[in-house]
């Protein structure tokens, strides 16, 4: 079944890619992320307070949310966003992880060097690599993008500002980053690029410090709105509105953290029995590497000892398989993860220093889902609350816009195709350029492929829903405690301060 789906998707994507590249100049794409900007953050302020977001959506498309990958952390989801792979496949299994094969830990943000390919080149092909290696004048750039600081497939981005989120917005403002990206796209200071990925750190940093429902986060959301106003103004000045496609999204959302929802791991087992990546210091999941001879003690000491703590092992990892978190030498033999709203701590954890957190399984915590907006010649205009899709779908979507054949990935262009204008505008590619000559397709055959693909997706969705409902009694308690909203999928929950 999976092989059939892969072949079918490849045929459909190939036909769309041919349509995308027939004639005209190179399409251009600007990808921007607002770290920690959940899909529901736009609802925290009235529309009148967010003129930038409103203006962007009036000219583009707004998706209700996209479902990200586990664990819902920065490095992991930024790599999934640009490669279309789950964490077990692209290898960035957390912000902080240990590689059993390398017998070393992932370098910290800002410490990744160009020659450190062993950390990032283990399965992923980011869109900047796909774009640049396609040739024909294609060039790519990244600005503080997580995990872009080392070679992948033997390539660095053609233009790069290094440092990941170690470089703060106090050092290089978000508007300066936008200006630099537009300079690269227009060729003002360098040979022009046709793809740029820009990372910005807020509202994540503010939300960690003050909580996602704080006044400070409202200020951070307003600052993102000012960035959008600046972007739209500069694009208009540079006559880029009908030339550059823009995607603005995030890696995850956040939930508030409370002392009464903390699981003290040091009270359950001796911390000297294992090493944790990331450390169990106000974290939502961790890979536990037991010391020699301590495996059984660690498992028995944790399993069933707290109703909101889940323990998955390599020998009994059904949960990990469903989370696409099982096949990597960077995933430990013991993985622990807390239920939405709960965090793991140790005796030395200073819980008062962190009031917001993320990382939970996005299948069961809708607060982890990011927002998504896009505008430009490739996208529909004036569309709000479009149907959600998956984060791994963004890579094949970007490849289609750029006229590229995507590398193998876990995504589906079909799930995101409804936001594109190019699929409904005869004779126009995603770059807004008319074809030099007709591209002949057998529309009946394509229609048949779409019908078959729809049937296969329907089967997968039915199985997914059944599997989603088959969750532990402890998760069901979380659902009952937190409630749900009418526009959520069955079994999904949105947790607020009051409901926790």
Phi, psi and omega in degrees: 000313182295322179296320180297316180298319181298315180296316181298316180296320181297319179298314181296314182295321180298318180296322180289323180294321176301317178299324185290332190252001184286103175081164174083174179281173182295131173293150183240143183221131175245119179252125181234135174241140170253099185306129174079011182273096180291159181300331183271000179293331179293342180270358183281343180228152176294153182304327181295338179275353186232064183297329180293313177298318182295317180295321179296314182291329178297330181261354185221213183232138177243126179261140185305318174188168165236144181270118184274191186246162178270139351282147186279070180235172193294300184299315183302309186282333174293325176287322176297322181299318186264354180240343181072020182244151171286164186299324180295336182268321179271349170088353178268081192277356176187173170294324184231115182214166180245136178257116184296323181290315181281342184054047180205166180256148179303133176302148180290162176306133182090348182256354181287127183255162182305323183277000183276044183298332183301342181270329187245341183259066182233021179154332184276148166233093181299157184299331179293329176287313179304318182292309186292320183286350176286344175071205180057039177085003180284132177221151185232154176221151175226144180234104179057028183285131179304130176071013178269001189272002178232155182295138173231130186056033179076010185236142164259159170304146182297324173233138184208141163248118188273163169128352183049211183277008172296329175275116185272165177289344173289330179276315177226106187296159179297322179293324176296324178294318178297315180300319179296317179299317180292325175298316179296318182293328181267351180075026182293318185242348181218172170300132189304143171253159176244002173216134175222136174246126184239129177255136170231148195269345184253154013273011184302308183300315180295321181292323176300316186285321190242348183098145185292345180253018184275163175297327180296323178291324175301322176294322179293324177294319177297324179293325175295324178296320178297325177297317179295319177300318179295316179301311182296320180296314181292322178295323178293317180299323185267007180056044182255357187300324182261009184241323185254128171274140183233129171245128176237123183209197182212179181261331184188173171254203179213159172234151176290154180246135180230142180303325182287352178247040180245136178254112180277103183294329182292340176275347181264315179218161180289122181297344179282354180279346187206167170240134185248135173230114354288163178303148180280071182230085184061049179243163184256342176206160178198149170268122180258120177257101184291145175291161184306127178082001184252001186306306184296323180294321180294314181297310182293330181286340184252323186297125176075008184269344176214128188293342181255013177244126180251137181239120179241136180243162181296334180273342180222066191247039180302318178300319182293324178297316179294333180272001184056047185218062184219336189250079178194140175291358179261359176257124187288168178290342176231122177240127178246140178213143184266159175286157181309129180097342180259149176230157175261138180224169171240178181300331184266001183292136178256082187298333182292345182274352182225123183245359176219149182207168178211188180112346183294163178296115183293346176294334186238007177219096182297340177296342179281345185288136178277167172274168180205128175220154178206152177209162180129179184297339181278344191248157173294162184239141176069028182255126178240150178058043175293158184300139181292161171216194187257153177301322181293348178281345185291325179298307177297331176296314180294321179298320178297316181297322182274358180071038184247151169275117186289152171288163177308135183207171180266003184268182180214120174297326182301326181290336183251359187296337184292348180265356184271143174272334187295337181278349183241353180255106182298129174081010179234135178271172184294344177275000180084014184256134177291144177292143176291329179215165181292143173253112187271126175233152171271096188297330177297318180295318179295319177300320179295319178299319180296319180297315180297316179298319178299320179296316181296317179297321179299318178298317181296317180298317180300315179295320180298314180299318179298317179293323180298321181289338183272062181254169183293160178298329180292319175297320180297326176296321178298316178301313183296323182287323187270335183077186180210169178247159186297330184267008175273154172293156181304125178094349180271149182228153171242121185256129179248173178305311186296321185286334175286000000 
